[in-house]
Amino acid sequence: MKKILSKIGLVFALLIMVVSLGACSQSSSGAKRDVLKDDKQSNTITWGVKADTKLFGLMDVKDNRIKGFEVDLAKAMTKQILGKNGKARFIQVTSQTRMPLLANGNIDAIMATMTITPERAKQVDFTRSYFDAGQAILVKNGSPIKNVKGLNHKGAVVLGVVGSNSVQNIKKFAPKARVLQLSDYSQALTALKSGQGDALTTDNGILYGMSIENPGYSVVGGTFTKEPYGIATAKGQKPLHNAMNNALTKVENSGQYNKLIYKWFHNVRGFDMKGAER
Ligand code: GLU
């Protein structure tokens, strides 16, 4: 009898362990955590932003702060969601690391030049678009390549970044070219400048940022895709997702959005200011 009782006890203990382990893994994966509720409690939203992308999110080595349109928009949206004392915390992401960092709960949201695509929307929830970019190419001034078609020959090398959809898109528009993928945009630009490729491809806004710093390089041929940027949150975080969409509307309606567009883009040659305003 004693033996039976202790066996039942053991089975019961094991059952409790299994159930509690299951609960733990659920909360650590973020499935059951209400991120908006936690953010309200800590009065902080943790954003994943680029730190290698001038105009959108670029690390300023002078004060170790990331600066750009997306950083400012994230700050404005944080205040809409948490109130005027709400804090925005920024974590650097690259095109490759942004989705895993969100999935692991290291960041609450991605605002990092990320195009809303049906593929990505299977893994994350996107807000409506907060910026409409398009893919283009950057070449050295005087280059014989005048547009994406000029890259469609054997021997052409196009530079891009791992984890961006630009490296996939370019295969459709210049299928004969070889695509060399670097780990981030500063490395891709260094590769272009050292002659490792004929052109660098990504969104026009990002390329404009590079050409400001490097006047010997220009964006040519116009855009050949549509790249609407969305803010990504983890699946199952409806309250945060809704709060993001509402905050975006408020920032747009208050005129703050247009002020930020002006601040970051008004003296960018070739940038369509009117087209970007909301
Ligand atoms: N918007 C494109 C993308 O989401 C290119 C920019 C980037 O690498 O973030 O992949």
PDB file of N, CA and C in Angstrom, residues 1-12:
ATOM      1  N   MET A   1       0.836  -1.217   0.000  1.00  0.00           N
ATOM      2  CA  MET A   1       0.000   0.000   0.000  1.00  0.00           C
ATOM      3  C   MET A   1       0.868   1.263   0.000  1.00  0.00           C
ATOM      4  N   LYS A   2       1.913   1.209   0.911  1.00  0.00           N
ATOM      5  CA  LYS A   2       2.837   2.345   1.020  1.00  0.00           C
ATOM      6  C   LYS A   2       3.503   2.614  -0.338  1.00  0.00           C
ATOM      7  N   LYS A   3       3.912   1.463  -0.957  1.00  0.00           N
ATOM      8  CA  LYS A   3       4.603   1.549  -2.254  1.00  0.00           C
ATOM      9  C   LYS A   3       3.727   2.241  -3.290  1.00  0.00           C
ATOM     10  N   ILE A   4       2.444   1.809  -3.327  1.00  0.00           N
ATOM     11  CA  ILE A   4       1.502   2.380  -4.303  1.00  0.00           C
ATOM     12  C   ILE A   4       1.356   3.882  -4.068  1.00  0.00           C
ATOM     13  N   LEU A   5       1.223   4.228  -2.772  1.00  0.00           N
ATOM     14  CA  LEU A   5       1.047   5.650  -2.437  1.00  0.00           C
ATOM     15  C   LEU A   5       2.250   6.482  -2.892  1.00  0.00           C
ATOM     16  N   SER A   6       3.475   5.930  -2.654  1.00  0.00           N
ATOM     17  CA  SER A   6       4.658   6.721  -3.029  1.00  0.00           C
ATOM     18  C   SER A   6       4.779   6.820  -4.558  1.00  0.00           C
ATOM     19  N   LYS A   7       4.331   5.759  -5.252  1.00  0.00           N
ATOM     20  CA  LYS A   7       4.333   5.806  -6.728  1.00  0.00           C
ATOM     21  C   LYS A   7       3.386   6.898  -7.225  1.00  0.00           C
ATOM     22  N   ILE A   8       2.179   6.937  -6.588  1.00  0.00           N
ATOM     23  CA  ILE A   8       1.206   7.968  -6.976  1.00  0.00           C
ATOM     24  C   ILE A   8       1.813   9.356  -6.725  1.00  0.00           C
ATOM     25  N   GLY A   9       2.501   9.466  -5.566  1.00  0.00           N
ATOM     26  CA  GLY A   9       3.148  10.738  -5.211  1.00  0.00           C
ATOM     27  C   GLY A   9       4.154  11.144  -6.263  1.00  0.00           C
ATOM     28  N   LEU A  10       4.963  10.180  -6.728  1.00  0.00           N
ATOM     29  CA  LEU A  10       6.001  10.451  -7.728  1.00  0.00           C
ATOM     30  C   LEU A  10       5.375  10.926  -9.042  1.00  0.00           C
ATOM     31  N   VAL A  11       4.330  10.198  -9.454  1.00  0.00           N
ATOM     32  CA  VAL A  11       3.650  10.556 -10.706  1.00  0.00           C
ATOM     33  C   VAL A  11       3.091  11.973 -10.604  1.00  0.00           C
ATOM     34  N   PHE A  12       2.518  12.264  -9.448  1.00  0.00           N
ATOM     35  CA  PHE A  12       1.918  13.581  -9.211  1.00  0.00           C
ATOM     36  C   PHE A  12       2.988  14.688  -9.291  1.00  0.00           C
TER      37      PHE A  12
END
